[in-house]
């Protein structure tokens, strides 16, 4: 009050009185139920790490915050779950960044083939300033990105023939993620790409609607694609990140402590996800061979030829995304590579 000599403090004005969902006080941890859904199976490194996330959140909140886990797209595919987060109907999902390019086009630069030579290079870019700049684009779309997890390096499977060089792509009908970079890259290689949600892939392969698909080895095994795909080619053509998303409508209700619990758990479970994923991918080539797949390597020369063919596609998307940011990404890769 402006009265002279009156030292009594007035209660702070409540600026949020219009909203029905009051944010929790700074340090408060309340009873919360967090629905978290993914497209992959419970036994996949992503599923294993999601369960780890649930444990961590429970531990750190003294059991007050409960994460309910949903696997194998039981809540819908990546796009549907992302929309559910925007609408405040679901709290967490961990999609590949690729199907999000319609919303945040900058994610598209992670879809450029042959950028990273290994997981460590990807970690450095994603966990550094470039990765953060892209996450910063999410809140305006009703989403908060807490961390990058790892889907990993993708390899091609198909039911027609071994793919060893660029010419072997000719005419192959390949399921791709719903992503313009992937679509145009496979077109340039002479394939016939068909974008499709992940949840439809097994049936499309089994019914021969498409000849092939590409995914990291852990997914090929977990989803039993080997049962309908005799040929596996170690193309390692592109790295796909996962992005840990939280509904902004939910996030805005959380106290600072609750936000910290979510963030720390997402980062910690993400480290675990990368570890498990790398171990699994390491041994899965052998287990897929043992399961009867015919596996072939792809030479560095063949990869260089593919990389040359797709150059115009990368140039086009670099312009569209913003050449400065794309350059910054390449510079970050160079930094770790030359360490
Ligand atoms: O949970 C994530 C999956 O739904 C999906 O992103 C897997 O890489 C994938 C794909 O091929 O769609």
Coordinates of C-alpha atoms and ligand atoms in Angstrom, one line a residue:
X1 CA 0.0 0.0 0.0
X2 CA 1.3 3.5 -0.6
X3 CA 0.3 4.8 2.8
X4 CA 3.2 6.5 4.6
X5 CA 4.5 4.6 7.6
X6 CA 2.4 1.5 7.0
X7 CA 5.0 -1.3 7.0
X8 CA 2.5 -4.1 6.6
X9 CA 3.1 -6.2 3.5
X10 CA 0.2 -6.8 1.2
X11 CA -0.4 -10.4 -0.1
X12 CA 1.1 -10.8 -3.6
X13 CA -1.4 -10.3 -6.4
X14 CA -2.4 -13.6 -8.1
X15 CA -1.8 -13.0 -11.7
X16 CA -3.2 -16.4 -12.7
X17 CA -6.6 -16.0 -11.1
X18 CA -8.3 -16.4 -14.5
X19 CA -6.9 -19.8 -15.2
X20 CA -8.6 -22.9 -13.7
X21 CA -5.4 -25.0 -13.7
X22 CA -3.2 -23.3 -11.1
X23 CA 0.5 -23.9 -11.5
X24 CA 1.9 -25.6 -8.4
X25 CA 4.0 -23.6 -6.0
X26 CA 7.8 -23.6 -6.6
X27 CA 8.8 -26.6 -4.6
X28 CA 5.6 -28.5 -4.5
X29 CA 5.4 -32.1 -5.6
X30 CA 1.8 -33.2 -6.2
X31 CA 0.1 -36.4 -7.1
X32 CA 0.4 -36.6 -10.9
X33 CA -0.4 -39.2 -13.5
X34 CA 1.7 -39.1 -16.6
X35 CA 0.6 -41.1 -19.6
X36 CA 3.6 -41.9 -21.7
X37 CA 3.2 -43.7 -25.1
X38 CA 5.7 -44.9 -27.7
X39 CA 5.4 -46.7 -31.1
X40 CA 8.0 -49.4 -30.3
X41 CA 7.7 -52.5 -28.2
X42 CA 8.4 -52.9 -24.5
X43 CA 11.5 -55.1 -25.2
X44 CA 13.0 -52.4 -27.6
X45 CA 15.8 -50.2 -26.1
X46 CA 13.3 -47.3 -26.3
X47 CA 10.7 -49.3 -24.3
X48 CA 13.4 -50.4 -21.7
X49 CA 14.4 -46.8 -21.3
X50 CA 10.8 -45.6 -21.0
X51 CA 10.4 -48.0 -18.1
X52 CA 13.6 -46.6 -16.6
X53 CA 12.1 -43.1 -16.9
X54 CA 9.0 -44.2 -15.0
X55 CA 11.1 -45.6 -12.2
X56 CA 13.2 -42.5 -11.9
X57 CA 10.2 -40.2 -11.8
X58 CA 8.6 -42.3 -9.1
X59 CA 11.9 -42.4 -7.1
X60 CA 12.6 -38.7 -7.3
X61 CA 9.0 -37.7 -6.4
X62 CA 8.7 -40.1 -3.5
X63 CA 6.1 -42.1 -5.4
X64 CA 3.8 -39.0 -6.0
X65 CA 4.3 -38.8 -9.8
X66 CA 3.3 -41.9 -11.6
X67 CA 4.2 -42.7 -15.2
X68 CA 1.8 -45.0 -17.0
X69 CA 3.6 -46.6 -20.0
X70 CA 2.0 -47.6 -23.3
X71 CA 4.0 -49.4 -26.0
X72 CA 3.6 -50.5 -29.6
X73 CA 1.5 -47.6 -30.7
X74 CA -1.4 -48.6 -28.5
X75 CA -2.1 -44.9 -28.0
X76 CA -1.5 -44.2 -31.8
X77 CA 1.4 -43.5 -34.1
X78 CA 4.0 -40.8 -33.6
X79 CA 1.9 -38.1 -35.2
X80 CA -1.3 -39.0 -33.4
X81 CA 0.4 -39.1 -30.0
X82 CA 2.1 -35.7 -30.7
X83 CA -1.2 -34.2 -31.4
X84 CA -2.6 -35.7 -28.2
X85 CA 0.2 -33.9 -26.3
X86 CA -0.7 -30.6 -28.0
X87 CA -4.3 -31.1 -27.0
X88 CA -3.4 -32.0 -23.4
X89 CA -4.8 -35.5 -23.7
X90 CA -1.5 -37.3 -23.2
X91 CA 1.6 -36.1 -21.3
X92 CA 4.6 -37.7 -22.9
X93 CA 5.7 -39.3 -26.2
X94 CA 9.1 -40.0 -27.7
X95 CA 8.8 -39.9 -31.5
X96 CA 11.5 -40.0 -34.1
X97 CA 12.2 -36.4 -35.0
X98 CA 11.5 -37.2 -38.7
X99 CA 7.7 -37.2 -38.7
X100 CA 7.7 -33.8 -36.9
X101 CA 9.2 -31.8 -39.9
X102 CA 5.8 -30.5 -40.9
X103 CA 5.8 -28.6 -37.7
X104 CA 9.5 -27.9 -37.0
X105 CA 11.3 -28.0 -40.4
X106 CA 14.7 -27.7 -38.7
X107 CA 14.4 -31.3 -37.5
X108 CA 14.8 -32.1 -41.2
X109 CA 18.6 -31.6 -41.1
X110 CA 19.0 -34.6 -38.9
X111 CA 17.4 -36.6 -41.7
X112 CA 20.3 -35.8 -44.1
X113 CA 22.1 -39.1 -44.9
X114 CA 25.7 -39.8 -43.9
X115 CA 26.2 -36.8 -41.5
X116 CA 27.3 -38.8 -38.5
X117 CA 29.9 -41.5 -38.4
X118 CA 29.0 -42.8 -35.0
X119 CA 26.7 -42.3 -32.0
X120 CA 29.2 -40.0 -30.2
X121 CA 29.1 -37.5 -33.1
X122 CA 25.3 -37.5 -33.0
X123 CA 25.3 -37.0 -29.2
X124 CA 27.6 -34.0 -29.5
X125 CA 25.4 -32.2 -32.0
X126 CA 22.1 -33.1 -30.4
X127 CA 23.2 -32.4 -26.8
X128 CA 24.9 -29.2 -27.8
X129 CA 23.7 -25.7 -29.0
X130 CA 22.4 -26.9 -32.3
X131 CA 20.1 -29.6 -30.8
X132 CA 18.9 -27.0 -28.2
X133 CA 18.1 -24.4 -30.9
X134 CA 15.8 -26.9 -32.5
X135 CA 14.1 -27.9 -29.2
X136 CA 13.5 -24.2 -28.7
X137 CA 11.1 -24.3 -31.6
X138 CA 8.7 -26.7 -29.9
X139 CA 6.9 -24.6 -27.3
X140 CA 5.2 -22.4 -29.9
X141 CA 3.6 -25.7 -31.1
X142 CA 2.4 -26.7 -27.6
X143 CA 5.2 -29.0 -26.9
X144 CA 8.3 -29.1 -24.6
X145 CA 11.4 -31.1 -25.7
X146 CA 13.4 -32.3 -22.7
X147 CA 16.1 -34.5 -24.4
X148 CA 17.2 -36.4 -27.4
X149 CA 17.1 -40.1 -27.2
X150 CA 18.5 -42.5 -29.8
X151 CA 16.6 -44.4 -32.5
X152 CA 19.9 -44.9 -34.4
X153 CA 21.5 -45.7 -37.7
X154 CA 19.1 -47.1 -40.2
X155 CA 19.6 -50.2 -42.4
X156 CA 17.6 -51.3 -45.4
X157 CA 15.7 -54.6 -45.5
X158 CA 13.7 -55.9 -48.5
X159 CA 12.2 -59.0 -50.1
X160 CA 13.6 -58.7 -53.6
X161 CA 17.4 -58.8 -53.6
X162 CA 20.6 -57.8 -51.8
X163 CA 21.2 -54.0 -52.0
X164 CA 24.9 -53.4 -52.4
X165 CA 25.2 -50.4 -54.7
X166 CA 23.1 -47.4 -55.7
X167 CA 21.7 -49.2 -58.7
X168 CA 20.2 -51.9 -56.6
X169 CA 17.6 -49.3 -55.3
X170 CA 16.2 -49.0 -58.8
X171 CA 12.4 -49.6 -58.7
X172 CA 12.4 -50.9 -55.1
X173 CA 9.2 -50.0 -53.3
X174 CA 10.4 -48.8 -49.9
X175 CA 8.3 -47.6 -47.0
X176 CA 9.8 -44.4 -45.6
X177 CA 8.8 -42.3 -42.6
X178 CA 6.5 -39.4 -43.2
X179 CA 9.3 -37.0 -44.0
X180 CA 10.1 -35.0 -47.2
X181 CA 13.9 -35.5 -46.9
X182 CA 13.6 -39.3 -46.8
X183 CA 11.0 -39.3 -49.6
X184 CA 13.2 -37.2 -51.9
X185 CA 16.4 -39.0 -51.0
X186 CA 15.0 -42.4 -51.9
X187 CA 13.5 -41.0 -55.1
X188 CA 16.9 -39.7 -56.1
X189 CA 18.4 -43.1 -55.5
X190 CA 15.8 -44.5 -58.0
X191 CA 13.6 -46.2 -55.5
X192 CA 9.8 -45.9 -55.2
X193 CA 9.3 -44.5 -51.7
X194 CA 5.9 -44.8 -49.9
X195 CA 5.5 -42.8 -46.7
X196 CA 3.6 -44.6 -44.0
X197 CA 3.2 -44.6 -40.2
X198 CA 5.3 -47.1 -38.4
X199 CA 2.4 -49.0 -37.0
X200 CA 1.4 -50.1 -40.5
X201 CA 4.8 -51.3 -41.7
X202 CA 4.7 -55.0 -40.7
X203 CA 1.4 -55.6 -42.5
X204 CA 2.6 -53.7 -45.6
X205 CA 5.7 -55.8 -45.8
X206 CA 3.9 -59.1 -45.2
X207 CA 1.3 -58.3 -47.8
X208 CA 4.0 -57.1 -50.2
X209 CA 2.4 -53.7 -50.6
X210 CA 6.0 -52.5 -50.3
X211 CA 9.2 -54.4 -51.0
X212 CA 11.3 -53.0 -48.2
X213 CA 11.8 -50.6 -45.3
X214 CA 14.7 -49.1 -43.3
X215 CA 15.2 -49.0 -39.6
X216 CA 17.8 -49.6 -37.0
X217 CA 18.7 -53.3 -36.3
X218 CA 17.0 -53.2 -32.9
X219 CA 13.7 -52.3 -34.5
X220 CA 14.1 -54.8 -37.3
X221 CA 14.5 -57.5 -34.7
X222 CA 11.9 -56.3 -32.1
X223 CA 9.2 -55.9 -34.7
X224 CA 10.2 -59.2 -36.4
X225 CA 10.6 -57.6 -39.8
X226 CA 13.1 -60.4 -40.5
X227 CA 10.2 -62.9 -40.7
X228 CA 9.0 -61.1 -43.9
X229 CA 12.2 -59.6 -45.2
X230 CA 15.0 -62.0 -46.3
X231 CA 17.6 -59.3 -47.2
X232 CA 19.4 -57.0 -44.9
X233 CA 21.8 -54.4 -46.3
X234 CA 24.1 -52.6 -43.9
X235 CA 23.5 -49.2 -45.5
X236 CA 23.8 -47.2 -42.2
X237 CA 22.5 -44.4 -44.4
X238 CA 21.0 -42.1 -41.8
X239 CA 20.8 -41.5 -38.1
X240 CA 17.4 -40.9 -36.5
X241 CA 17.1 -39.2 -33.1
X242 CA 14.2 -39.6 -30.8
X243 CA 12.9 -36.5 -29.1
X244 CA 11.4 -36.7 -25.6
X245 CA 8.3 -34.6 -25.7
X246 CA 6.0 -33.3 -23.0
X247 CA 2.6 -31.6 -23.4
X248 CA 3.1 -27.9 -22.8
X249 CA -0.4 -27.8 -21.3
X250 CA 0.8 -30.3 -18.7
X251 CA 4.2 -28.7 -18.3
X252 CA 2.8 -25.3 -17.5
X253 CA 0.9 -26.8 -14.5
X254 CA 4.1 -28.2 -12.9
X255 CA 6.1 -26.6 -10.1
X256 CA 9.8 -26.0 -10.6
X257 CA 10.6 -29.1 -8.6
X258 CA 8.3 -31.2 -10.7
X259 CA 9.8 -29.8 -13.9
X260 CA 13.3 -30.6 -12.6
X261 CA 12.2 -34.2 -11.8
X262 CA 10.8 -34.6 -15.4
X263 CA 13.9 -33.1 -17.0
X264 CA 16.5 -35.0 -14.9
X265 CA 14.6 -38.3 -15.5
X266 CA 14.3 -37.8 -19.2
X267 CA 18.0 -37.0 -19.6
X268 CA 19.1 -39.9 -17.3
X269 CA 16.8 -42.4 -19.0
X270 CA 18.0 -41.1 -22.3
X271 CA 21.6 -41.9 -21.5
X272 CA 20.5 -45.3 -20.6
X273 CA 18.6 -45.6 -23.8
X274 CA 21.7 -44.8 -25.9
X275 CA 23.8 -47.3 -23.9
X276 CA 21.3 -50.1 -24.3
X277 CA 20.6 -49.2 -27.9
X278 CA 24.3 -49.4 -28.9
X279 CA 24.8 -52.7 -27.1
X280 CA 21.7 -54.2 -28.8
X281 CA 22.7 -52.9 -32.3
X282 CA 26.1 -54.3 -31.8
X283 CA 24.9 -57.9 -31.4
X284 CA 21.8 -57.8 -33.5
X285 CA 23.5 -58.3 -36.9
X286 CA 24.6 -61.7 -35.7
X287 CA 21.2 -62.6 -34.3
X288 CA 19.4 -61.6 -37.5
X289 CA 21.8 -63.7 -39.5
X290 CA 21.2 -66.6 -37.2
X291 CA 17.4 -66.0 -37.7
X292 CA 18.0 -66.6 -41.4
X293 CA 18.4 -63.1 -42.9
X294 CA 20.9 -62.8 -45.7
X295 CA 23.1 -59.9 -44.6
X296 CA 25.4 -57.9 -46.9
X297 CA 27.9 -55.0 -46.2
X298 CA 27.8 -51.8 -48.3
X299 CA 31.2 -50.5 -49.3
X300 CA 32.5 -47.0 -48.6
X301 CA 32.6 -46.4 -52.4
X302 CA 29.0 -47.4 -52.8
X303 CA 28.0 -45.1 -49.9
X304 CA 30.1 -42.2 -51.5
X305 CA 28.2 -42.8 -54.8
X306 CA 24.9 -42.6 -53.1
X307 CA 26.0 -39.5 -51.2
X308 CA 26.9 -37.9 -54.5
X309 CA 23.5 -38.7 -56.1
X310 CA 21.5 -37.1 -53.3
X311 CA 23.5 -33.9 -53.1
X312 CA 20.9 -31.8 -54.9
X313 CA 18.3 -32.9 -52.4
X314 CA 20.5 -31.9 -49.4
X315 CA 21.2 -28.5 -51.0
X316 CA 17.5 -27.9 -51.5
X317 CA 16.6 -28.7 -48.0
X318 CA 19.6 -26.8 -46.5
X319 CA 18.2 -23.7 -48.1
X320 CA 14.8 -24.4 -46.9
X321 CA 15.9 -25.1 -43.3
X322 CA 18.4 -22.2 -43.1
X323 CA 22.0 -22.6 -44.3
X324 CA 23.5 -21.0 -41.2
X325 CA 22.0 -23.6 -38.9
X326 CA 22.9 -26.4 -41.3
X327 CA 26.5 -25.1 -41.4
X328 CA 26.6 -24.9 -37.6
X329 CA 25.6 -28.6 -37.5
X330 CA 28.4 -29.6 -39.8
X331 CA 30.8 -27.5 -37.8
X332 CA 29.8 -29.2 -34.6
X333 CA 30.4 -32.6 -36.2
X334 CA 33.9 -31.5 -37.4
X335 CA 34.7 -30.4 -33.8
X336 CA 34.1 -33.9 -32.3
X337 CA 35.6 -35.6 -35.3
X338 CA 38.9 -33.7 -34.9
X339 CA 39.1 -34.1 -31.1
Ligands
LIG1 O1 8.2 -44.9 -31.1 C1 8.9 -44.5 -32.2 C2 8.4 -45.2 -33.5 O2 7.1 -45.1 -33.5 C3 9.0 -44.8 -34.8 O3 9.6 -43.5 -34.7 C4 10.0 -45.7 -35.3 O4 11.8 -45.1 -36.7 C5 10.6 -45.3 -36.7 C6 9.9 -45.4 -37.9 O5 10.4 -46.1 -38.8 O6 8.8 -44.9 -38.0

